[in-house]
PDB file of C-alpha atoms in Angstrom:
ATOM      1  CA  MET B 166       0.044   0.080  -0.145  1.00  0.00           C
ATOM      2  CA  ASN B 167       1.375   3.470  -0.963  1.00  0.00           C
ATOM      3  CA  ASP B 168       1.858   6.126   1.667  1.00  0.00           C
ATOM      4  CA  LEU B 169      -1.441   8.272   1.923  1.00  0.00           C
ATOM      5  CA  GLU B 170      -1.139  11.740   0.716  1.00  0.00           C
ATOM      6  CA  VAL B 171      -1.971  15.099   2.643  1.00  0.00           C
ATOM      7  CA  ARG B 172      -4.397  15.947  -0.179  1.00  0.00           C
ATOM      8  CA  GLN B 173      -6.287  12.574   0.085  1.00  0.00           C
ATOM      9  CA  LEU B 174      -6.696  13.014   3.985  1.00  0.00           C
ATOM     10  CA  ARG B 175      -7.867  16.677   3.449  1.00  0.00           C
ATOM     11  CA  TYR B 176     -10.602  15.431   0.752  1.00  0.00           C
ATOM     12  CA  PHE B 177     -11.726  12.609   3.071  1.00  0.00           C
ATOM     13  CA  VAL B 178     -11.962  14.600   6.105  1.00  0.00           C
ATOM     14  CA  ALA B 179     -14.032  17.166   4.292  1.00  0.00           C
ATOM     15  CA  VAL B 180     -16.563  14.255   3.188  1.00  0.00           C
ATOM     16  CA  ALA B 181     -16.564  12.730   6.582  1.00  0.00           C
ATOM     17  CA  GLU B 182     -17.336  15.997   8.216  1.00  0.00           C
ATOM     18  CA  GLU B 183     -20.315  17.149   5.977  1.00  0.00           C
ATOM     19  CA  LEU B 184     -21.578  13.607   5.092  1.00  0.00           C
ATOM     20  CA  HIS B 185     -22.584  15.150   1.761  1.00  0.00           C
ATOM     21  CA  PHE B 186     -20.465  15.192  -1.414  1.00  0.00           C
ATOM     22  CA  GLY B 187     -21.862  17.940  -2.711  1.00  0.00           C
ATOM     23  CA  ARG B 188     -21.166  20.326   0.516  1.00  0.00           C
ATOM     24  CA  ALA B 189     -17.692  18.724   0.896  1.00  0.00           C
ATOM     25  CA  ALA B 190     -16.902  19.383  -2.848  1.00  0.00           C
ATOM     26  CA  GLU B 191     -18.195  23.192  -2.418  1.00  0.00           C
ATOM     27  CA  ARG B 192     -16.020  23.277   0.874  1.00  0.00           C
ATOM     28  CA  LEU B 193     -13.127  22.287  -1.186  1.00  0.00           C
ATOM     29  CA  GLY B 194     -13.612  24.506  -4.182  1.00  0.00           C
ATOM     30  CA  MET B 195     -13.983  21.469  -6.411  1.00  0.00           C
ATOM     31  CA  ALA B 196     -16.526  19.843  -8.460  1.00  0.00           C
ATOM     32  CA  GLN B 197     -18.243  16.649  -7.204  1.00  0.00           C
ATOM     33  CA  PRO B 198     -17.132  13.936  -9.707  1.00  0.00           C
ATOM     34  CA  PRO B 199     -13.506  14.298  -9.089  1.00  0.00           C
ATOM     35  CA  LEU B 200     -13.994  14.213  -5.424  1.00  0.00           C
ATOM     36  CA  SER B 201     -16.352  11.210  -5.443  1.00  0.00           C
ATOM     37  CA  ARG B 202     -13.304   9.323  -7.634  1.00  0.00           C
ATOM     38  CA  MET B 203     -10.829  10.449  -4.993  1.00  0.00           C
ATOM     39  CA  ILE B 204     -12.374   8.776  -2.304  1.00  0.00           C
ATOM     40  CA  ARG B 205     -13.352   5.566  -4.150  1.00  0.00           C
ATOM     41  CA  ASN B 206      -9.651   5.625  -5.081  1.00  0.00           C
ATOM     42  CA  LEU B 207      -8.787   6.111  -1.530  1.00  0.00           C
ATOM     43  CA  GLU B 208     -10.937   3.009  -0.359  1.00  0.00           C
ATOM     44  CA  ARG B 209      -9.462   0.949  -3.038  1.00  0.00           C
ATOM     45  CA  GLN B 210      -5.891   1.741  -1.902  1.00  0.00           C
ATOM     46  CA  LEU B 211      -6.603   1.008   1.785  1.00  0.00           C
ATOM     47  CA  GLY B 212      -8.749  -2.184   0.844  1.00  0.00           C
ATOM     48  CA  VAL B 213     -11.647  -1.185   3.137  1.00  0.00           C
ATOM     49  CA  SER B 214     -14.949   0.690   2.752  1.00  0.00           C
ATOM     50  CA  LEU B 215     -14.793   4.100   4.314  1.00  0.00           C
ATOM     51  CA  LEU B 216     -18.241   5.234   3.712  1.00  0.00           C
ATOM     52  CA  THR B 217     -21.730   3.608   3.087  1.00  0.00           C
ATOM     53  CA  ARG B 218     -23.780   5.485   0.463  1.00  0.00           C
ATOM     54  CA  SER B 219     -27.265   5.660  -0.385  1.00  0.00           C
ATOM     55  CA  THR B 220     -29.608   7.965  -2.182  1.00  0.00           C
ATOM     56  CA  ARG B 221     -30.510   9.762   0.939  1.00  0.00           C
ATOM     57  CA  ARG B 222     -27.591   9.786   2.999  1.00  0.00           C
ATOM     58  CA  VAL B 223     -23.612   9.159   3.578  1.00  0.00           C
ATOM     59  CA  ALA B 224     -22.473   7.392   6.791  1.00  0.00           C
ATOM     60  CA  LEU B 225     -19.064   6.652   8.088  1.00  0.00           C
ATOM     61  CA  THR B 226     -18.160   2.929   8.488  1.00  0.00           C
ATOM     62  CA  SER B 227     -16.123   1.811  11.535  1.00  0.00           C
ATOM     63  CA  ALA B 228     -13.056   2.136   9.307  1.00  0.00           C
ATOM     64  CA  GLY B 229     -14.075   5.410   8.212  1.00  0.00           C
ATOM     65  CA  GLU B 230     -14.501   6.784  11.918  1.00  0.00           C
ATOM     66  CA  VAL B 231     -11.044   5.505  12.660  1.00  0.00           C
ATOM     67  CA  LEU B 232      -9.622   7.205   9.673  1.00  0.00           C
ATOM     68  CA  LEU B 233     -11.423  10.375  10.479  1.00  0.00           C
ATOM     69  CA  ARG B 234      -9.904  10.511  13.800  1.00  0.00           C
ATOM     70  CA  ASP B 235      -6.331   9.801  12.723  1.00  0.00           C
ATOM     71  CA  ALA B 236      -6.390  11.854   9.576  1.00  0.00           C
ATOM     72  CA  ARG B 237      -7.501  15.235  11.672  1.00  0.00           C
ATOM     73  CA  THR B 238      -4.526  14.534  13.977  1.00  0.00           C
ATOM     74  CA  ALA B 239      -2.250  13.955  10.895  1.00  0.00           C
ATOM     75  CA  LEU B 240      -3.441  17.163   9.111  1.00  0.00           C
ATOM     76  CA  ASP B 241      -3.121  19.371  12.592  1.00  0.00           C
ATOM     77  CA  ALA B 242       0.593  17.821  12.715  1.00  0.00           C
ATOM     78  CA  VAL B 243       1.339  18.759   9.180  1.00  0.00           C
ATOM     79  CA  THR B 244      -0.225  22.213   9.502  1.00  0.00           C
ATOM     80  CA  ALA B 245       1.547  22.643  12.927  1.00  0.00           C
ATOM     81  CA  ALA B 246       4.777  21.601  11.377  1.00  0.00           C
ATOM     82  CA  GLY B 247       4.665  24.350   8.924  1.00  0.00           C
ATOM     83  CA  ARG B 248       3.544  26.920  11.299  1.00  0.00           C
ATOM     84  CA  ARG B 249       6.235  26.316  14.043  1.00  0.00           C
ATOM     85  CA  ALA B 250       8.851  26.026  11.170  1.00  0.00           C
ATOM     86  CA  ARG B 251       7.872  29.495  10.076  1.00  0.00           C
ATOM     87  CA  ASN B 252       7.851  31.040  13.369  1.00  0.00           C
ATOM     88  CA  ALA B 253      11.168  29.368  14.107  1.00  0.00           C
ATOM     89  CA  GLY B 254      12.843  30.870  11.186  1.00  0.00           C
ATOM     90  CA  ARG B 255      11.413  34.563  11.720  1.00  0.00           C
ATOM     91  CA  PRO B 256      14.307  37.187  12.283  1.00  0.00           C
ATOM     92  CA  GLU B 257      12.508  37.533  15.687  1.00  0.00           C
ATOM     93  CA  PRO B 258      10.817  34.356  16.837  1.00  0.00           C
ATOM     94  CA  GLU B 259       7.884  34.595  19.295  1.00  0.00           C
ATOM     95  CA  LEU B 260       6.093  32.718  21.976  1.00  0.00           C
ATOM     96  CA  ARG B 261       2.612  32.455  20.954  1.00  0.00           C
ATOM     97  CA  LEU B 262       0.128  32.230  23.859  1.00  0.00           C
ATOM     98  CA  ALA B 263      -3.479  31.073  23.423  1.00  0.00           C
ATOM     99  CA  LEU B 264      -6.024  32.151  25.772  1.00  0.00           C
ATOM    100  CA  LYS B 265      -9.785  33.428  26.057  1.00  0.00           C
ATOM    101  CA  ALA B 266      -9.719  37.358  26.990  1.00  0.00           C
ATOM    102  CA  ASP B 267      -9.956  37.856  30.717  1.00  0.00           C
ATOM    103  CA  TYR B 268      -9.367  34.071  31.687  1.00  0.00           C
ATOM    104  CA  ASP B 269      -5.978  34.351  33.227  1.00  0.00           C
ATOM    105  CA  GLY B 270      -6.947  34.379  37.034  1.00  0.00           C
ATOM    106  CA  GLY B 271      -5.401  38.042  37.211  1.00  0.00           C
ATOM    107  CA  LEU B 272      -1.849  36.508  36.833  1.00  0.00           C
ATOM    108  CA  LEU B 273      -1.022  37.365  33.121  1.00  0.00           C
ATOM    109  CA  PRO B 274       0.512  40.893  33.805  1.00  0.00           C
ATOM    110  CA  LEU B 275       2.970  39.717  36.491  1.00  0.00           C
ATOM    111  CA  ILE B 276       3.778  36.480  34.477  1.00  0.00           C
ATOM    112  CA  LEU B 277       4.551  38.404  31.499  1.00  0.00           C
ATOM    113  CA  THR B 278       6.834  40.647  33.611  1.00  0.00           C
ATOM    114  CA  ARG B 279       8.784  38.084  35.303  1.00  0.00           C
ATOM    115  CA  TYR B 280       9.048  35.824  32.071  1.00  0.00           C
ATOM    116  CA  ARG B 281      11.100  38.801  30.335  1.00  0.00           C
ATOM    117  CA  GLU B 282      13.555  38.234  33.079  1.00  0.00           C
ATOM    118  CA  GLU B 283      14.277  34.649  31.799  1.00  0.00           C
ATOM    119  CA  ALA B 284      17.469  33.981  29.739  1.00  0.00           C
ATOM    120  CA  ALA B 285      15.117  31.769  27.254  1.00  0.00           C
ATOM    121  CA  ALA B 286      12.420  34.297  27.185  1.00  0.00           C
ATOM    122  CA  LEU B 287      10.988  35.245  23.552  1.00  0.00           C
ATOM    123  CA  PRO B 288       8.525  38.225  22.622  1.00  0.00           C
ATOM    124  CA  VAL B 289       5.169  37.137  23.523  1.00  0.00           C
ATOM    125  CA  ARG B 290       2.099  37.374  21.341  1.00  0.00           C
ATOM    126  CA  LEU B 291      -1.178  36.738  22.638  1.00  0.00           C
ATOM    127  CA  VAL B 292      -3.454  34.501  20.353  1.00  0.00           C
ATOM    128  CA  LEU B 293      -6.986  35.464  21.867  1.00  0.00           C
ATOM    129  CA  GLY B 294      -9.987  32.896  20.925  1.00  0.00           C
ATOM    130  CA  GLY B 295     -13.244  31.739  22.281  1.00  0.00           C
ATOM    131  CA  ARG B 296     -14.031  29.039  24.626  1.00  0.00           C
ATOM    132  CA  GLY B 297     -12.672  25.879  23.563  1.00  0.00           C
ATOM    133  CA  GLY B 298     -10.164  27.375  20.720  1.00  0.00           C
ATOM    134  CA  GLN B 299      -6.733  27.173  22.865  1.00  0.00           C
ATOM    135  CA  ALA B 300      -6.469  23.534  22.472  1.00  0.00           C
ATOM    136  CA  PRO B 301      -6.782  23.329  18.917  1.00  0.00           C
ATOM    137  CA  ALA B 302      -4.290  26.379  18.480  1.00  0.00           C
ATOM    138  CA  LEU B 303      -1.731  24.263  20.239  1.00  0.00           C
ATOM    139  CA  ARG B 304      -2.338  21.395  17.975  1.00  0.00           C
ATOM    140  CA  ASP B 305      -2.242  23.069  14.692  1.00  0.00           C
ATOM    141  CA  GLY B 306       0.594  25.110  15.502  1.00  0.00           C
ATOM    142  CA  ARG B 307      -0.960  28.629  16.143  1.00  0.00           C
ATOM    143  CA  ALA B 308       0.052  28.589  19.675  1.00  0.00           C
ATOM    144  CA  ASP B 309       3.149  27.263  21.553  1.00  0.00           C
ATOM    145  CA  VAL B 310       1.406  27.423  25.080  1.00  0.00           C
ATOM    146  CA  ALA B 311      -2.051  28.127  26.189  1.00  0.00           C
ATOM    147  CA  LEU B 312      -3.827  29.300  29.240  1.00  0.00           C
ATOM    148  CA  LEU B 313      -7.147  27.934  29.609  1.00  0.00           C
ATOM    149  CA  PRO B 314      -9.881  26.303  31.984  1.00  0.00           C
ATOM    150  CA  ILE B 315     -10.578  22.542  32.164  1.00  0.00           C
ATOM    151  CA  PRO B 316     -11.950  20.450  31.217  1.00  0.00           C
ATOM    152  CA  PHE B 317     -10.747  20.338  27.637  1.00  0.00           C
ATOM    153  CA  ASP B 318      -9.659  17.641  25.350  1.00  0.00           C
ATOM    154  CA  ASP B 319      -6.021  17.322  26.447  1.00  0.00           C
ATOM    155  CA  HIS B 320      -4.793  14.511  24.094  1.00  0.00           C
ATOM    156  CA  GLY B 321      -1.352  15.035  22.931  1.00  0.00           C
ATOM    157  CA  LEU B 322      -0.770  17.791  25.355  1.00  0.00           C
ATOM    158  CA  ASP B 323       1.132  18.263  28.855  1.00  0.00           C
ATOM    159  CA  VAL B 324      -0.910  20.199  31.470  1.00  0.00           C
ATOM    160  CA  GLU B 325       0.150  22.107  34.478  1.00  0.00           C
ATOM    161  CA  PRO B 326      -2.514  23.452  36.920  1.00  0.00           C
ATOM    162  CA  LEU B 327      -2.041  27.031  38.120  1.00  0.00           C
ATOM    163  CA  LEU B 328      -5.307  28.082  40.269  1.00  0.00           C
ATOM    164  CA  THR B 329      -8.380  27.298  41.284  1.00  0.00           C
ATOM    165  CA  GLU B 330     -11.342  29.975  41.909  1.00  0.00           C
ATOM    166  CA  PRO B 331     -14.830  30.267  42.587  1.00  0.00           C
ATOM    167  CA  ARG B 332     -17.270  31.283  39.800  1.00  0.00           C
ATOM    168  CA  LEU B 333     -20.454  33.552  40.455  1.00  0.00           C
ATOM    169  CA  VAL B 334     -23.446  34.186  38.486  1.00  0.00           C
ATOM    170  CA  ALA B 335     -23.752  37.457  36.616  1.00  0.00           C
ATOM    171  CA  LEU B 336     -27.539  38.440  36.284  1.00  0.00           C
ATOM    172  CA  ALA B 337     -29.367  41.553  35.309  1.00  0.00           C
ATOM    173  CA  ALA B 338     -29.741  44.081  38.211  1.00  0.00           C
ATOM    174  CA  ALA B 339     -33.639  43.994  37.530  1.00  0.00           C
ATOM    175  CA  ASP B 340     -33.781  40.073  37.686  1.00  0.00           C
ATOM    176  CA  PRO B 341     -35.929  38.990  40.551  1.00  0.00           C
ATOM    177  CA  LEU B 342     -32.944  36.449  41.421  1.00  0.00           C
ATOM    178  CA  ALA B 343     -30.751  39.641  42.213  1.00  0.00           C
ATOM    179  CA  ALA B 344     -32.503  40.100  45.733  1.00  0.00           C
ATOM    180  CA  ARG B 345     -31.381  36.769  46.850  1.00  0.00           C
ATOM    181  CA  PRO B 346     -27.866  36.812  48.481  1.00  0.00           C
ATOM    182  CA  ARG B 347     -27.248  33.258  47.596  1.00  0.00           C
ATOM    183  CA  LEU B 348     -28.588  30.869  44.792  1.00  0.00           C
ATOM    184  CA  ARG B 349     -28.322  27.351  43.612  1.00  0.00           C
ATOM    185  CA  LEU B 350     -28.290  26.019  40.078  1.00  0.00           C
ATOM    186  CA  ALA B 351     -31.985  24.924  40.326  1.00  0.00           C
ATOM    187  CA  ASP B 352     -33.023  28.463  40.919  1.00  0.00           C
ATOM    188  CA  LEU B 353     -31.605  29.169  37.408  1.00  0.00           C
ATOM    189  CA  SER B 354     -33.643  26.478  35.399  1.00  0.00           C
ATOM    190  CA  ASP B 355     -35.425  28.892  33.290  1.00  0.00           C
ATOM    191  CA  ARG B 356     -32.282  30.885  32.460  1.00  0.00           C
ATOM    192  CA  ILE B 357     -29.649  30.586  29.693  1.00  0.00           C
ATOM    193  CA  LEU B 358     -25.829  30.689  29.257  1.00  0.00           C
ATOM    194  CA  PRO B 359     -24.085  32.513  26.366  1.00  0.00           C
ATOM    195  CA  ASP B 360     -23.759  29.491  24.485  1.00  0.00           C
ATOM    196  CA  GLY B 361     -27.540  28.587  24.594  1.00  0.00           C
ATOM    197  CA  THR B 362     -27.093  25.954  27.388  1.00  0.00           C
ATOM    198  CA  PRO B 363     -29.896  25.926  30.107  1.00  0.00           C
ATOM    199  CA  ALA B 364     -28.065  27.514  33.155  1.00  0.00           C
ATOM    200  CA  ASP B 365     -29.113  24.827  35.501  1.00  0.00           C
ATOM    201  CA  ARG B 366     -27.307  21.958  33.301  1.00  0.00           C
ATOM    202  CA  GLU B 367     -24.241  23.991  32.431  1.00  0.00           C
ATOM    203  CA  ASP B 368     -22.308  20.933  31.981  1.00  0.00           C
ATOM    204  CA  LEU B 369     -24.296  19.882  28.935  1.00  0.00           C
ATOM    205  CA  PRO B 370     -23.674  21.177  25.305  1.00  0.00           C
ATOM    206  CA  PRO B 371     -26.340  23.479  23.642  1.00  0.00           C
ATOM    207  CA  VAL B 372     -29.093  21.642  21.910  1.00  0.00           C
ATOM    208  CA  PRO B 373     -29.388  23.069  18.407  1.00  0.00           C
ATOM    209  CA  GLY B 374     -32.928  24.244  17.525  1.00  0.00           C
ATOM    210  CA  ASP B 375     -34.273  23.935  21.148  1.00  0.00           C
ATOM    211  CA  ASP B 376     -35.773  27.405  21.688  1.00  0.00           C
ATOM    212  CA  ASP B 377     -38.539  26.407  24.113  1.00  0.00           C
ATOM    213  CA  ARG B 378     -36.379  27.857  27.120  1.00  0.00           C
ATOM    214  CA  ARG B 379     -34.627  30.375  25.475  1.00  0.00           C
ATOM    215  CA  PRO B 380     -35.539  33.885  26.362  1.00  0.00           C
ATOM    216  CA  ARG B 381     -35.905  36.624  23.500  1.00  0.00           C
ATOM    217  CA  GLY B 382     -32.710  37.878  22.577  1.00  0.00           C
ATOM    218  CA  ALA B 383     -30.470  34.998  23.848  1.00  0.00           C
ATOM    219  CA  VAL B 384     -27.693  33.603  21.626  1.00  0.00           C
ATOM    220  CA  ALA B 385     -27.501  30.232  20.693  1.00  0.00           C
ATOM    221  CA  GLY B 386     -25.118  27.551  19.721  1.00  0.00           C
ATOM    222  CA  PRO B 387     -21.991  28.363  17.535  1.00  0.00           C
ATOM    223  CA  ARG B 388     -23.023  32.037  17.239  1.00  0.00           C
ATOM    224  CA  SER B 389     -22.086  32.416  20.782  1.00  0.00           C
ATOM    225  CA  ARG B 390     -18.543  31.759  20.261  1.00  0.00           C
ATOM    226  CA  THR B 391     -18.046  35.177  18.486  1.00  0.00           C
ATOM    227  CA  LEU B 392     -19.673  37.144  21.315  1.00  0.00           C
ATOM    228  CA  ASP B 393     -16.914  39.438  23.201  1.00  0.00           C
ATOM    229  CA  LEU B 394     -17.042  40.342  26.890  1.00  0.00           C
ATOM    230  CA  ALA B 395     -18.948  43.722  25.995  1.00  0.00           C
ATOM    231  CA  GLN B 396     -21.488  41.900  24.075  1.00  0.00           C
ATOM    232  CA  ILE B 397     -22.059  39.367  26.901  1.00  0.00           C
ATOM    233  CA  PHE B 398     -22.535  42.167  29.600  1.00  0.00           C
ATOM    234  CA  ASN B 399     -25.136  43.766  27.115  1.00  0.00           C
ATOM    235  CA  LEU B 400     -27.185  40.760  26.879  1.00  0.00           C
ATOM    236  CA  ILE B 401     -26.896  40.261  30.658  1.00  0.00           C
ATOM    237  CA  GLU B 402     -28.202  43.570  31.405  1.00  0.00           C
ATOM    238  CA  VAL B 403     -31.257  43.511  29.251  1.00  0.00           C
ATOM    239  CA  GLY B 404     -32.158  40.093  30.814  1.00  0.00           C
ATOM    240  CA  SER B 405     -31.419  37.828  27.670  1.00  0.00           C
ATOM    241  CA  ILE B 406     -28.885  35.563  29.371  1.00  0.00           C
ATOM    242  CA  VAL B 407     -27.110  34.816  32.590  1.00  0.00           C
ATOM    243  CA  TRP B 408     -23.194  33.904  32.975  1.00  0.00           C
ATOM    244  CA  PHE B 409     -20.889  32.106  35.312  1.00  0.00           C
ATOM    245  CA  PRO B 410     -17.665  34.192  35.416  1.00  0.00           C
ATOM    246  CA  PRO B 411     -14.647  33.369  37.569  1.00  0.00           C
ATOM    247  CA  ALA B 412     -14.084  35.611  40.504  1.00  0.00           C
ATOM    248  CA  SER B 413     -11.109  37.309  38.823  1.00  0.00           C
ATOM    249  CA  VAL B 414     -13.277  38.550  35.849  1.00  0.00           C
ATOM    250  CA  VAL B 415     -15.922  39.699  38.481  1.00  0.00           C
ATOM    251  CA  ARG B 416     -13.390  41.883  40.303  1.00  0.00           C
ATOM    252  CA  ARG B 417     -12.259  43.395  37.029  1.00  0.00           C
ATOM    253  CA  HIS B 418     -15.752  44.275  35.855  1.00  0.00           C
ATOM    254  CA  PRO B 419     -18.289  45.936  38.166  1.00  0.00           C
ATOM    255  CA  ARG B 420     -21.014  47.143  36.166  1.00  0.00           C
ATOM    256  CA  PRO B 421     -24.267  48.941  37.352  1.00  0.00           C
ATOM    257  CA  GLY B 422     -26.639  46.920  35.158  1.00  0.00           C
ATOM    258  CA  VAL B 423     -25.143  43.588  36.411  1.00  0.00           C
ATOM    259  CA  VAL B 424     -24.936  42.094  39.887  1.00  0.00           C
ATOM    260  CA  TYR B 425     -22.941  38.903  40.950  1.00  0.00           C
ATOM    261  CA  ARG B 426     -24.208  36.364  43.334  1.00  0.00           C
ATOM    262  CA  PRO B 427     -22.873  32.976  44.565  1.00  0.00           C
ATOM    263  CA  VAL B 428     -24.351  29.738  43.540  1.00  0.00           C
ATOM    264  CA  GLU B 429     -23.698  27.075  46.216  1.00  0.00           C
ATOM    265  CA  ASP B 430     -23.378  24.175  43.736  1.00  0.00           C
ATOM    266  CA  LEU B 431     -21.455  25.717  40.952  1.00  0.00           C
ATOM    267  CA  PRO B 432     -18.123  24.155  40.405  1.00  0.00           C
ATOM    268  CA  PRO B 433     -15.129  26.273  40.379  1.00  0.00           C
ATOM    269  CA  LEU B 434     -13.018  27.185  37.655  1.00  0.00           C
ATOM    270  CA  THR B 435      -9.578  25.631  37.418  1.00  0.00           C
ATOM    271  CA  LEU B 436      -7.099  27.301  35.229  1.00  0.00           C
ATOM    272  CA  VAL B 437      -4.063  25.554  33.844  1.00  0.00           C
ATOM    273  CA  LEU B 438      -1.110  25.803  31.357  1.00  0.00           C
ATOM    274  CA  ALA B 439      -1.074  23.453  28.297  1.00  0.00           C
ATOM    275  CA  TRP B 440       1.374  22.718  25.581  1.00  0.00           C
ATOM    276  CA  PRO B 441       2.360  20.260  22.971  1.00  0.00           C
ATOM    277  CA  ARG B 442       3.665  17.177  24.570  1.00  0.00           C
ATOM    278  CA  GLU B 443       6.498  16.942  21.863  1.00  0.00           C
ATOM    279  CA  SER B 444       7.740  20.441  22.489  1.00  0.00           C
ATOM    280  CA  ARG B 445      11.253  20.976  23.291  1.00  0.00           C
ATOM    281  CA  SER B 446      11.384  24.451  23.343  1.00  0.00           C
ATOM    282  CA  PRO B 447      13.465  26.283  26.037  1.00  0.00           C
ATOM    283  CA  ALA B 448      11.084  29.346  25.779  1.00  0.00           C
ATOM    284  CA  VAL B 449       8.093  27.343  26.563  1.00  0.00           C
ATOM    285  CA  ALA B 450       9.661  25.514  29.401  1.00  0.00           C
ATOM    286  CA  ALA B 451      10.638  28.948  30.757  1.00  0.00           C
ATOM    287  CA  PHE B 452       7.172  30.293  30.435  1.00  0.00           C
ATOM    288  CA  VAL B 453       5.804  27.240  32.266  1.00  0.00           C
ATOM    289  CA  ARG B 454       8.345  27.433  34.969  1.00  0.00           C
ATOM    290  CA  THR B 455       7.401  31.211  35.406  1.00  0.00           C
ATOM    291  CA  ALA B 456       3.819  30.915  35.245  1.00  0.00           C
ATOM    292  CA  THR B 457       3.669  28.109  38.031  1.00  0.00           C
ATOM    293  CA  ALA B 458       6.030  30.340  40.321  1.00  0.00           C
ATOM    294  CA  VAL B 459       3.780  33.322  40.065  1.00  0.00           C
ATOM    295  CA  ALA B 460       0.691  31.183  40.687  1.00  0.00           C
ATOM    296  CA  ALA B 461       2.202  29.661  43.661  1.00  0.00           C
ATOM    297  CA  GLY B 462       3.783  32.864  45.174  1.00  0.00           C
ATOM    298  CA  PRO B 463       2.516  35.521  47.610  1.00  0.00           C
ATOM    299  CA  ALA B 464       1.796  37.825  44.488  1.00  0.00           C
ATOM    300  CA  GLY B 465      -0.631  35.758  43.081  1.00  0.00           C
ATOM    301  CA  PRO B 466      -4.494  36.026  43.978  1.00  0.00           C
TER     302      PRO B 466
END
């Protein structure tokens, strides 16, 4: 069997994710017939069926599910290799730090100050993204190290805990629940989080199309990933959503139209550092060493 080519994997992943040859071809910017031929040739090359096809649907076989998982990993590795090589070859290489804005436990300014004193330090560039975007940035080479809350998919990554802090609920000042000094998740059963998840089931992913419990103006599903902090606060102030910010964010963002209340059974937020397991970068090692020292020291929160 000949070695698989990157192009074959890209084509297969597009079909496997879309489960529709027409949409996959459009996504790839090509016609459908050559894409279909490419997938059939790939199946012949591997000697297995990757997809089941009918007039109504396309589905992955068990072999297709395995190839999809491994192909994503392989494509990320290829992309990451190119991005890391380009960064290393720059006249002034950078340390690219992925994080969600304000999710640094209040540690980042001191970490950056102390890191500059390290002999192996590089200039730091912040790679800002939404919830869930940090681990993929490490895998595909857009970032060298990430500051992010758990849980997340940590396969292929090394992880170092930094701190754990309580979360509170952010409510509109006019919300009847704002009159209570403390709440429980059950009290929030008719409220919605920024990603469309019911607030009392914040451990569950949002349900696409489930509008029955969503107040007017709430943002659901993937659209919520594009919301910045100002937009989230605006939606809270008008009563469309509630939110569970960590205490460090609460301290930095007092707003007259928003109140914060403790929620007795709301799990805390644990912030960690993560970086690719295969990394041998002295700059990454120096950053991890500095960040853990800051978090453990008396200047930490």
